[in-house]
Coordinates of N, CA and C in Angstrom, one line a residue:
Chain S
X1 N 0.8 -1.2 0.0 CA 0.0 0.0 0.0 C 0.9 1.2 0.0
X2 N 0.4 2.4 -0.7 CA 1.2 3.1 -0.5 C 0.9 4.4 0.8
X3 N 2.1 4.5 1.2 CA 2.0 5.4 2.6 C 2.5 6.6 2.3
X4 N 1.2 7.6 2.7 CA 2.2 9.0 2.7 C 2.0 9.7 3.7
X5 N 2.9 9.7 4.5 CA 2.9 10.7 5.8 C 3.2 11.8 6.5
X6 N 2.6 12.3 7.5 CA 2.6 14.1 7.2 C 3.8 14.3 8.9
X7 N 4.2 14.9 9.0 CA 5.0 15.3 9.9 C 4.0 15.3 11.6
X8 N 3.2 16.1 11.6 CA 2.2 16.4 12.6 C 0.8 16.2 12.4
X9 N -0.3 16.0 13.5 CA -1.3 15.9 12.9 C -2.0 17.1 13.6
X10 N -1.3 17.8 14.5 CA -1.8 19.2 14.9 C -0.9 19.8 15.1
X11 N -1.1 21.2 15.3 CA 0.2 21.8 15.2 C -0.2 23.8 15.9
X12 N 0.0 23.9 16.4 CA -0.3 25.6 17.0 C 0.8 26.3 16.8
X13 N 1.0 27.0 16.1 CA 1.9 28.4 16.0 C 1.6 29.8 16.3
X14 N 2.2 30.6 16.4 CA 2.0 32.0 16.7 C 2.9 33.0 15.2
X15 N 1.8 34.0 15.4 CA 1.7 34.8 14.2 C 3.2 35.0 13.9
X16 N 3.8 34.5 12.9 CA 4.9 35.6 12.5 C 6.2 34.6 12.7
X17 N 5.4 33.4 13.0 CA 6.7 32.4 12.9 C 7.0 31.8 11.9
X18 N 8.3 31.1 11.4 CA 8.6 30.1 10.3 C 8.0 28.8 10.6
X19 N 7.5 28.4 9.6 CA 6.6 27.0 9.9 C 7.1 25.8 9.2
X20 N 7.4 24.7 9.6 CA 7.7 23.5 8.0 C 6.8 22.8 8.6
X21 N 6.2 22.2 7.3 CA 5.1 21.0 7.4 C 5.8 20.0 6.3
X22 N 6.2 18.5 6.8 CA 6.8 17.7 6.3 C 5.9 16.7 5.6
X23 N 5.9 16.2 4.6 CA 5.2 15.4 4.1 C 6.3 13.9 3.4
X24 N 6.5 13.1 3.5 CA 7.3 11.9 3.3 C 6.1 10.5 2.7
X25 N 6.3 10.0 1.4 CA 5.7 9.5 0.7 C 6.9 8.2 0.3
X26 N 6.7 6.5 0.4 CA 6.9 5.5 0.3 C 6.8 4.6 -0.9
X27 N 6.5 5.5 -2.0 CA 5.9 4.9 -3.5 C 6.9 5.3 -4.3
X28 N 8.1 5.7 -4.1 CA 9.1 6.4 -5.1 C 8.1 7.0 -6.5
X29 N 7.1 7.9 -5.8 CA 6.0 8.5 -6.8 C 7.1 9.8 -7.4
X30 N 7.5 10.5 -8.3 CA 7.6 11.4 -9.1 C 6.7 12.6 -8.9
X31 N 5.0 13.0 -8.6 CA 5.1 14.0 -8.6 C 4.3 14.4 -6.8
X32 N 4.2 15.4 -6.4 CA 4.1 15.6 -5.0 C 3.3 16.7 -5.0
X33 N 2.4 16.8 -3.8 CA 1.3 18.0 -4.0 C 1.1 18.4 -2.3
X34 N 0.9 19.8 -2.4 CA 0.5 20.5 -1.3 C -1.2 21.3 -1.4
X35 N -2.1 20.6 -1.0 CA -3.7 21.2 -0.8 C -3.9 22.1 1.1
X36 N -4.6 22.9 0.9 CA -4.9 23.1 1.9 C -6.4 23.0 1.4
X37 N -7.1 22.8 3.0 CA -8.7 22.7 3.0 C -9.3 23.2 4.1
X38 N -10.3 24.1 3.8 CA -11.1 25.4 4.2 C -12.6 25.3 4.1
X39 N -13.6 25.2 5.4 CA -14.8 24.5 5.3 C -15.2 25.9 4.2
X40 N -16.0 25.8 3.4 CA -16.8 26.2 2.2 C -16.0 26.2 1.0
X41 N -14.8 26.0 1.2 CA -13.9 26.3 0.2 C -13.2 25.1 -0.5
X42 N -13.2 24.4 -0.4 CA -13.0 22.9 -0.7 C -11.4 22.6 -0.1
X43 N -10.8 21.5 -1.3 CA -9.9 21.8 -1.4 C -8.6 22.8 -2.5
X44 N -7.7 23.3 -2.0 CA -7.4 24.6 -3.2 C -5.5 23.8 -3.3
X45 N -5.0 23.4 -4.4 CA -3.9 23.2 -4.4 C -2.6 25.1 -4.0
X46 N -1.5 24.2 -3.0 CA -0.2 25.3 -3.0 C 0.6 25.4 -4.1
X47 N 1.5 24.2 -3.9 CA 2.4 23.7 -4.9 C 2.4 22.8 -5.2
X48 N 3.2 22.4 -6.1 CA 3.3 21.2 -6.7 C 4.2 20.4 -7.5
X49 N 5.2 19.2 -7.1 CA 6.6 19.0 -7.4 C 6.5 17.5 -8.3
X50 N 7.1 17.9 -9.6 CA 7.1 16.3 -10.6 C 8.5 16.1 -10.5
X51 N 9.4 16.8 -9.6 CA 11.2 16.0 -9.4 C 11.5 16.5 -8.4
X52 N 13.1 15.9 -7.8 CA 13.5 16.1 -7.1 C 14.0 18.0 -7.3
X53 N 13.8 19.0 -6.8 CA 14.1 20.4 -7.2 C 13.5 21.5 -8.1
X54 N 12.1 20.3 -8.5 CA 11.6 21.0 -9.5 C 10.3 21.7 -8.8
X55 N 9.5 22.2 -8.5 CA 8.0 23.2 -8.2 C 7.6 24.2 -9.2
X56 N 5.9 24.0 -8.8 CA 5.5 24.6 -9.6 C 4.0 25.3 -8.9
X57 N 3.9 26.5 -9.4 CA 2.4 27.1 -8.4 C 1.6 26.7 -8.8
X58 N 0.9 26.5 -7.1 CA -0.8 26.2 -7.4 C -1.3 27.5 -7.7
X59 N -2.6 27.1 -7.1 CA -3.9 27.8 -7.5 C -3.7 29.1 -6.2
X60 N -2.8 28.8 -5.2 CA -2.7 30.0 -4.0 C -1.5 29.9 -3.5
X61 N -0.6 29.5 -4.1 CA 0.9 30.1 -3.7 C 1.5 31.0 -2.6
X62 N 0.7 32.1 -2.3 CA 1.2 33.4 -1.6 C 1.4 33.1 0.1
X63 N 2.5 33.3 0.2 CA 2.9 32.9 1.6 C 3.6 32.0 2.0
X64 N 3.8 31.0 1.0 CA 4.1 29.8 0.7 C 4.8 29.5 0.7
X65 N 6.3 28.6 0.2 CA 7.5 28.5 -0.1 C 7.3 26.7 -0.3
X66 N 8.2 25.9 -0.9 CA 8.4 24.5 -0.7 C 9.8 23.7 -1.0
X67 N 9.9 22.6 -0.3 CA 11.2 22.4 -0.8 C 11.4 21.0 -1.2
X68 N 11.7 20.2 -2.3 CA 11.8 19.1 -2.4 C 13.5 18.9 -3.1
X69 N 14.0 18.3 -1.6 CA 15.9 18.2 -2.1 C 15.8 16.4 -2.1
X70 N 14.7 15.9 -1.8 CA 14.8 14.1 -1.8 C 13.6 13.7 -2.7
X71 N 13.6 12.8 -3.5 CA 12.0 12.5 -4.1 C 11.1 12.1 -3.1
X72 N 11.3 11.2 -2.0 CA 10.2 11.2 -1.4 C 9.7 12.3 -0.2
X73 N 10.7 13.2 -0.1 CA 10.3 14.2 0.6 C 9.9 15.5 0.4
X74 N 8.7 15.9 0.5 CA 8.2 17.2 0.1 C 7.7 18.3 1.7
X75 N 8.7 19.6 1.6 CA 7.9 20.3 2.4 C 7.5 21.5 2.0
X76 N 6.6 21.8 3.0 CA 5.9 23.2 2.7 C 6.3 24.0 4.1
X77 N 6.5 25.5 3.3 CA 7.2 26.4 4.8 C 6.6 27.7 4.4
X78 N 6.0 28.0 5.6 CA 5.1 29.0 5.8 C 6.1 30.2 6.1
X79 N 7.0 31.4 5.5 CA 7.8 31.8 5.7 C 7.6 32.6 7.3
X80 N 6.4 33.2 7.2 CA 5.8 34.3 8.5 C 4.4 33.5 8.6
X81 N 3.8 32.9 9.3 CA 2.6 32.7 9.5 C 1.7 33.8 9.8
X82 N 0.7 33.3 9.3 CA -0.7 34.6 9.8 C -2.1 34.1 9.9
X83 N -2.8 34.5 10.6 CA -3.7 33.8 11.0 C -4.6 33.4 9.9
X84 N -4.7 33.8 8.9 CA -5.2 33.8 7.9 C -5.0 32.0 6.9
X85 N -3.8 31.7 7.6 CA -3.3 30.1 7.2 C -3.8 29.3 8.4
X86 N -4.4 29.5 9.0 CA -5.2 28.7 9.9 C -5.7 27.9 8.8
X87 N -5.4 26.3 9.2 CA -6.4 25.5 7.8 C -5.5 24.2 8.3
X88 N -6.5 23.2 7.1 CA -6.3 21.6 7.2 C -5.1 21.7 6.3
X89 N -3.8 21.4 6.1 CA -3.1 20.9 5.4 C -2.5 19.4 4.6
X90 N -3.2 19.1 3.8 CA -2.9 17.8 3.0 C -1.8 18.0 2.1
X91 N -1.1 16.6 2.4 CA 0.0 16.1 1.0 C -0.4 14.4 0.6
X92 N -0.1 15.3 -1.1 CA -0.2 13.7 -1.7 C 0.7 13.7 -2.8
X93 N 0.6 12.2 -2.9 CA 1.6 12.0 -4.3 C 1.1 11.1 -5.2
X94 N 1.8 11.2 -6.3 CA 1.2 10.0 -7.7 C 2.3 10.2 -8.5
X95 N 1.5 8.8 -9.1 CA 3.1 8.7 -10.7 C 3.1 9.9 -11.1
X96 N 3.7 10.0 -11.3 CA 4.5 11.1 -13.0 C 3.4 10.8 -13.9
X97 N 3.5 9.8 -14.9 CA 2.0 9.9 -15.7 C 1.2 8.7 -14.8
X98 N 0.0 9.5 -15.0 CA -1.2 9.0 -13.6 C -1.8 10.1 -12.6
X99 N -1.4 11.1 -12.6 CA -1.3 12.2 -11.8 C -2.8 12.5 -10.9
X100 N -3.4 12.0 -11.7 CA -5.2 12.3 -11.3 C -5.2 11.1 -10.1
X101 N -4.4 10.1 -10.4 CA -4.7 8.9 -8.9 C -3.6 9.3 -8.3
X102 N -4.1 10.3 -7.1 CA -3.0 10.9 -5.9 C -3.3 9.7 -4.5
X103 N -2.5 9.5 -3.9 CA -2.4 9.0 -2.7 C -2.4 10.3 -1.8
X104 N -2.9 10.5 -0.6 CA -3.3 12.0 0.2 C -2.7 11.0 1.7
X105 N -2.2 12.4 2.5 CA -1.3 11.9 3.8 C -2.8 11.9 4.6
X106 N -2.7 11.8 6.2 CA -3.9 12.3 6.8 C -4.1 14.0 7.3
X107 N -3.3 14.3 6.7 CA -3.4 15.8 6.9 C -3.1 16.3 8.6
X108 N -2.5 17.6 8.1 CA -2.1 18.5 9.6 C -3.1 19.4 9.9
X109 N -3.6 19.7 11.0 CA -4.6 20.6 11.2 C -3.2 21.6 11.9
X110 N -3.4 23.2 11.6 CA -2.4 24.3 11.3 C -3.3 24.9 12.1
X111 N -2.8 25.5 13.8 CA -3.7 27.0 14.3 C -2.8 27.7 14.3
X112 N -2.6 29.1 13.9 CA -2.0 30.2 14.2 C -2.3 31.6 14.9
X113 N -2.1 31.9 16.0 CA -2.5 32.7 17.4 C -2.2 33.6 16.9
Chain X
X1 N -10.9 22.5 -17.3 CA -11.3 21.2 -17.2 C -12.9 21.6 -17.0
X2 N -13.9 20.3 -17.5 CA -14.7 19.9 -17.2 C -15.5 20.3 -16.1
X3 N -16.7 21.1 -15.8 CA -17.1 21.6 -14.3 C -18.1 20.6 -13.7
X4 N -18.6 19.7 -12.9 CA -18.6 19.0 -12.7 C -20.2 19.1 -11.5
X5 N -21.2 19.1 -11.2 CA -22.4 19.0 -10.7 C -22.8 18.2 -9.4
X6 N -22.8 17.9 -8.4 CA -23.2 16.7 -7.7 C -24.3 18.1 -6.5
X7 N -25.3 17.0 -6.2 CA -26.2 17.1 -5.0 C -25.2 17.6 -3.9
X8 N -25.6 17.9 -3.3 CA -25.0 18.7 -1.7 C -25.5 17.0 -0.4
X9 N -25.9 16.8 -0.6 CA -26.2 15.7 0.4 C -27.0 14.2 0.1
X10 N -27.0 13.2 0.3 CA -27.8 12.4 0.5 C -27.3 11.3 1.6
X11 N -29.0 10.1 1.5 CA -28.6 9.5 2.4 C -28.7 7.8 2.3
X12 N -28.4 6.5 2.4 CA -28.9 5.6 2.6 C -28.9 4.6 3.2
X13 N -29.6 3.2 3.7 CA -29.9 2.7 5.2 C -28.7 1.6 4.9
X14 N -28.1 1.2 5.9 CA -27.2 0.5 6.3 C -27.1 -0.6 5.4
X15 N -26.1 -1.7 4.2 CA -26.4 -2.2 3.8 C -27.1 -2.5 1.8
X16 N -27.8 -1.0 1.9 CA -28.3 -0.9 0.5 C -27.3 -0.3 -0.2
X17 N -27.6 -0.5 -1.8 CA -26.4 0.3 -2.4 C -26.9 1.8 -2.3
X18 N -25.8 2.5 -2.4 CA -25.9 4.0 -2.5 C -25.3 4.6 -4.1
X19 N -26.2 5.5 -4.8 CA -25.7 5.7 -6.0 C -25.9 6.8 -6.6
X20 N -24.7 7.6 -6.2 CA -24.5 9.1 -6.0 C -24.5 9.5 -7.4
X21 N -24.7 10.9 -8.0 CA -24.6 10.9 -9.1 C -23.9 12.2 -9.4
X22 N -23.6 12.6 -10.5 CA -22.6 13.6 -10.9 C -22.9 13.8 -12.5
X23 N -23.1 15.3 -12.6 CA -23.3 15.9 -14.0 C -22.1 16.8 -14.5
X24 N -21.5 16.4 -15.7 CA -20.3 16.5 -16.5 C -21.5 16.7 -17.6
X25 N -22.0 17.7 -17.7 CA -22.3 18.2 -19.5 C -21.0 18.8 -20.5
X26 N -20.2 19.4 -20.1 CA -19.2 19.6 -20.6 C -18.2 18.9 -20.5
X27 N -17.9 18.0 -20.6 CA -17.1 17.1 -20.7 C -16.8 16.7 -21.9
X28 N -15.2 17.0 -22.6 CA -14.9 16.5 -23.5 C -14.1 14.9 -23.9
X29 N -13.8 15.0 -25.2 CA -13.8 13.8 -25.0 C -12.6 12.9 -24.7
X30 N -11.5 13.7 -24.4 CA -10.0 12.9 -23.7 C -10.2 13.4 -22.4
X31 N -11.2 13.5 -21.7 CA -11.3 13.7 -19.8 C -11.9 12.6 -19.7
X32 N -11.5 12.2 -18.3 CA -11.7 11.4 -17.5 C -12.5 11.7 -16.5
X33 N -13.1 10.9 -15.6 CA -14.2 10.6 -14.8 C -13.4 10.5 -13.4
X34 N -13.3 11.2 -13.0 CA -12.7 10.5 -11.4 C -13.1 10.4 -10.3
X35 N -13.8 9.5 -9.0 CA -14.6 9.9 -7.7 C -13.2 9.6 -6.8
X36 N -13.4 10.5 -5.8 CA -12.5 10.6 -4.5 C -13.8 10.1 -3.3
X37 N -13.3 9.9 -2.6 CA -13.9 10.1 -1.0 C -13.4 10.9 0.1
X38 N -13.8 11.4 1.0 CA -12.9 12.0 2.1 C -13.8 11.8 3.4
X39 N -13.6 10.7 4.4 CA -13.9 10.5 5.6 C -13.5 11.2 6.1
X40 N -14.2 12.1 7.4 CA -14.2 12.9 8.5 C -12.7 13.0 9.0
X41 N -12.1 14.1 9.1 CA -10.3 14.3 9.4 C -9.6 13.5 9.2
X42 N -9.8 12.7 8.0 CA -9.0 12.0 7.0 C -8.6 13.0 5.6
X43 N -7.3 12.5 5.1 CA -7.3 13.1 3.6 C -7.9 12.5 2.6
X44 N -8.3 12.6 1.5 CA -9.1 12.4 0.2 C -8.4 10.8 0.2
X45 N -9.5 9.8 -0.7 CA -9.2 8.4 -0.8 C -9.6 8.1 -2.3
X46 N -8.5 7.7 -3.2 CA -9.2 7.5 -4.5 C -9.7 6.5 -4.8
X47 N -11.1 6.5 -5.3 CA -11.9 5.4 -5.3 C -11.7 4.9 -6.9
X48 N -12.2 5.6 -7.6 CA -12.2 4.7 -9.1 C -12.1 6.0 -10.3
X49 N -11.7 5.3 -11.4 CA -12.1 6.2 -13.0 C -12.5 5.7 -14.1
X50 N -12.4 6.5 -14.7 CA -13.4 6.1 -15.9 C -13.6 6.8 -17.2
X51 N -13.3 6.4 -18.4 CA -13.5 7.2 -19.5 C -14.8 7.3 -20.5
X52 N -14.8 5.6 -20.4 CA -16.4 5.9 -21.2 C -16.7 4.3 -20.7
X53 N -16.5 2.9 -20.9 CA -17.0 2.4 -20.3 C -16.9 2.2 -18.9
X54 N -18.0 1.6 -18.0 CA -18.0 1.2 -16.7 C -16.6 0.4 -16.0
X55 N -16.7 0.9 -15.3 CA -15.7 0.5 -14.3 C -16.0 -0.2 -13.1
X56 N -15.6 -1.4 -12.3 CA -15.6 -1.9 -11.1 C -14.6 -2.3 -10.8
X57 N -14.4 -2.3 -9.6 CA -13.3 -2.3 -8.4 C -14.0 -2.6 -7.3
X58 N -13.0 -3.1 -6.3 CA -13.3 -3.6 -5.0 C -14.4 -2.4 -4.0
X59 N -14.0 -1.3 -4.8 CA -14.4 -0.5 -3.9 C -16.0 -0.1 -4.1
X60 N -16.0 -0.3 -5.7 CA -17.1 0.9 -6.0 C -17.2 0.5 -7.6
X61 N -18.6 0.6 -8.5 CA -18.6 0.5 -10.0 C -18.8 2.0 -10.1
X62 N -18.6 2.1 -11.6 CA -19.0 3.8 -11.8 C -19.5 3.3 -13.3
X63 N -20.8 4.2 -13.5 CA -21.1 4.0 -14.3 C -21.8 5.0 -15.0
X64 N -21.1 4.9 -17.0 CA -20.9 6.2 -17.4 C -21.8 6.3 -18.2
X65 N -22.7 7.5 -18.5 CA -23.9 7.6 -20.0 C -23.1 7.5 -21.1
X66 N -24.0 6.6 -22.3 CA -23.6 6.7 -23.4 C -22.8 8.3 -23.7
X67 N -23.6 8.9 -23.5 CA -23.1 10.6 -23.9 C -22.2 11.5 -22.8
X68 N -21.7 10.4 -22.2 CA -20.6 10.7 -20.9 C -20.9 11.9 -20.3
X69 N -22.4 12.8 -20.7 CA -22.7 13.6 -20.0 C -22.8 13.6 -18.6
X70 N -22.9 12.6 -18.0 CA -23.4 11.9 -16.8 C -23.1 10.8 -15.9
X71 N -22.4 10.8 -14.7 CA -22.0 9.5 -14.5 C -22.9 8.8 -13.2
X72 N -22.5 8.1 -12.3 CA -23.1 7.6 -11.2 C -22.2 6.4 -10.4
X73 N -21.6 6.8 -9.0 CA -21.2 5.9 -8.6 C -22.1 5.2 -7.6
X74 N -21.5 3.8 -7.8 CA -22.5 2.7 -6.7 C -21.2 1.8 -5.6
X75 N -22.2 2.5 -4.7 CA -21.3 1.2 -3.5 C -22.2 0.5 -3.3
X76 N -22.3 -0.3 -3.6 CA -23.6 -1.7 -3.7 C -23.9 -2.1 -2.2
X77 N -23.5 -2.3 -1.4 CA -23.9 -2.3 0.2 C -23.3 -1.6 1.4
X78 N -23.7 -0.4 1.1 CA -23.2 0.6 2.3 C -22.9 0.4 3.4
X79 N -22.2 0.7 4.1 CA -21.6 0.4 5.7 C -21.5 2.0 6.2
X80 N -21.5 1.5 7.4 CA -21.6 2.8 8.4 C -20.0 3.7 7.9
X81 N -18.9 2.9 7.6 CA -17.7 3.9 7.1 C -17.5 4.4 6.2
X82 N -18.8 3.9 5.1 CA -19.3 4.5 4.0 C -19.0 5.9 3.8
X83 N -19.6 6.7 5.0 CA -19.8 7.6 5.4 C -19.0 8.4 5.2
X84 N -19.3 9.7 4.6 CA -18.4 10.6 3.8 C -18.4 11.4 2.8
X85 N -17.7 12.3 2.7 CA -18.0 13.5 1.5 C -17.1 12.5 -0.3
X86 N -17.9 12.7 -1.0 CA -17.6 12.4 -2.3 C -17.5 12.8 -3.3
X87 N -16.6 13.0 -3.7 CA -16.0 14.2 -5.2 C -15.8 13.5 -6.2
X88 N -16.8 14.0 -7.3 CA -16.4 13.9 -8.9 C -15.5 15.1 -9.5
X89 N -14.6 14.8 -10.0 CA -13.9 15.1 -10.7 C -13.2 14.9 -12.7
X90 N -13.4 16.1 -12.9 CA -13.7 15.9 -14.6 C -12.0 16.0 -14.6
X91 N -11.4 15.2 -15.8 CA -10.0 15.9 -15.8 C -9.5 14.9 -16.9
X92 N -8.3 15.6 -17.8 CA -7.5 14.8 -18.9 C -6.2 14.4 -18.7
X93 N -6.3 12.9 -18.2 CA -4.9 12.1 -17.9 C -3.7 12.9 -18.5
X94 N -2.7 12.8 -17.7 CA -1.8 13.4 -17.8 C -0.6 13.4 -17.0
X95 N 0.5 14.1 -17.4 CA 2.0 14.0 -16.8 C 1.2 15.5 -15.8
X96 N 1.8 15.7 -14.4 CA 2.0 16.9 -14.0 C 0.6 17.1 -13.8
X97 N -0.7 16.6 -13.5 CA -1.8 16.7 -13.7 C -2.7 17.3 -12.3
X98 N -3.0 18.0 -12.1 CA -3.5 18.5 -11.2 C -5.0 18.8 -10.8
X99 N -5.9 18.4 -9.5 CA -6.7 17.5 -9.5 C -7.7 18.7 -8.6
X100 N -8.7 19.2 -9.3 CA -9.3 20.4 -8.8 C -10.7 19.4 -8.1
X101 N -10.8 19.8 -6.9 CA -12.1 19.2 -6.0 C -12.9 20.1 -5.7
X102 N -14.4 19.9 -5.9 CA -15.2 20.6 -5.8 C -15.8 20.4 -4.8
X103 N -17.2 20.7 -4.1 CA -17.9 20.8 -3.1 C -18.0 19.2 -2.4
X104 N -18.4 18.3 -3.7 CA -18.7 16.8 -3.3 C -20.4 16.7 -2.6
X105 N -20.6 15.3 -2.4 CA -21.9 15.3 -1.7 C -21.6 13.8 -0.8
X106 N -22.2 14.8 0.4 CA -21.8 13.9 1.9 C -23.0 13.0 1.9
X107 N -22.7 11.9 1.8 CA -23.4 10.8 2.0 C -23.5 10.8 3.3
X108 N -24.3 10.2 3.9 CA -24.8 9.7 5.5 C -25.3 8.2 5.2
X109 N -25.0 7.4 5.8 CA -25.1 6.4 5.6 C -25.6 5.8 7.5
X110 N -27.2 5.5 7.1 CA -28.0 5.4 8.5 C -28.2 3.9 8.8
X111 N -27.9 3.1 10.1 CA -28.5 2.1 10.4 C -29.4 1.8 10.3

């Protein structure tokens, strides 16, 4: 089966901190994805990685940063947190071609004070 | 991509199949069909796809209109962990593919 798992499953910060949320994936998958999820708002992709070094913006980027130096490791770093990133944080990954069948971690729930 | 239609809720008794449905009128014709699930503070679970004929899997059949306007997934005997929000998704296979989720419709699934 494939396993993808997320660093934390809750997490409290205070405004104005540096944040990393780790995501680590067991499928030697190729491409890697950062969603956050926001009740009425579904889910909205951040970034999005098909290599080791390579990223690409989502649909809401701003605030954002990511780093993929290992294939199976993808993070996401919140440079200054603000309360406004309060949210559910999901990572998933999938083949390279296949991309529509993602495997999803169980997600970090993110408060920022 | 494809904008994609589903009911906001339903429900069915413990056991029966459940057979959610999902309107793709625009859908062309190299997209795909895709249903996710997402149980309660779990992340998204991919259930099945589909291009133009039916599909079954352990999980779930999906089944597609001649005029792929239209699809419908069935879980032929519901269980209580059934239970959960479910997303269609229109989209064209691909490298680098990225997988837009919409509202979904939360099934309840009652004893």
């Amino acid at each position: 089966d494939v396993k993808v798992t997320q660093s934390s499953r809750y997490l409290v910060k205070r405004t104005g901190e540096k944040v990393f949320l780790e995501c680590v994936q067991d499928m030697d998958h190729e491409n890697m994805f950062w969603y956050r999820q926001d009740p009425g708002l579904g889910l909205r992709l951040i970034y999005f990685s098909y290599d080791v070094k390579m990223k690409e913006k989502g649909d809401i980027p701003e605030g954002y940063s990511v780093s993929r130096e290992k294939k199976e490791r993808f993070s996401l770093i919140l440079e200054s947190a603000s309360t406004n990133q309060t949210s559910m944080y999901l990572c998933a990954s999938s083949l390279l071609h296949g991309g529509e069948t993602q495997y999803f971690g169980p997600g970090t729930r993110l408060l920022v004070l | 991509d494809a904008k994609t239609t589903q009911p906001t809720s339903m429900d069915c008794a413990e056991g029966r199949a459940a057979n959610l449905p999902c309107n793709h009128s625009t859908i062309s014709g190299n997209e795909y069909v895709y249903w996710y699930r997402q149980i309660h503070s779990q992340g998204p679970q991919y259930i099945i796809h589909g291009l133009k004929n039916n599909e079954t899997n352990e999980m779930a059949s999906l089944i597609i209109t001649e005029d792929r306007k239209s699809s419908t997934l069935i879980l032929p005997h519901a269980t209580l962990r059934d239970t959960a929000v479910y997303y269609c998704i229109v989209r064209v296979s691909g490298a680098n593919s990225k997988l837009t989720f919409g509202k979904g419709i939360t099934l309840s699934v009652r004893p």
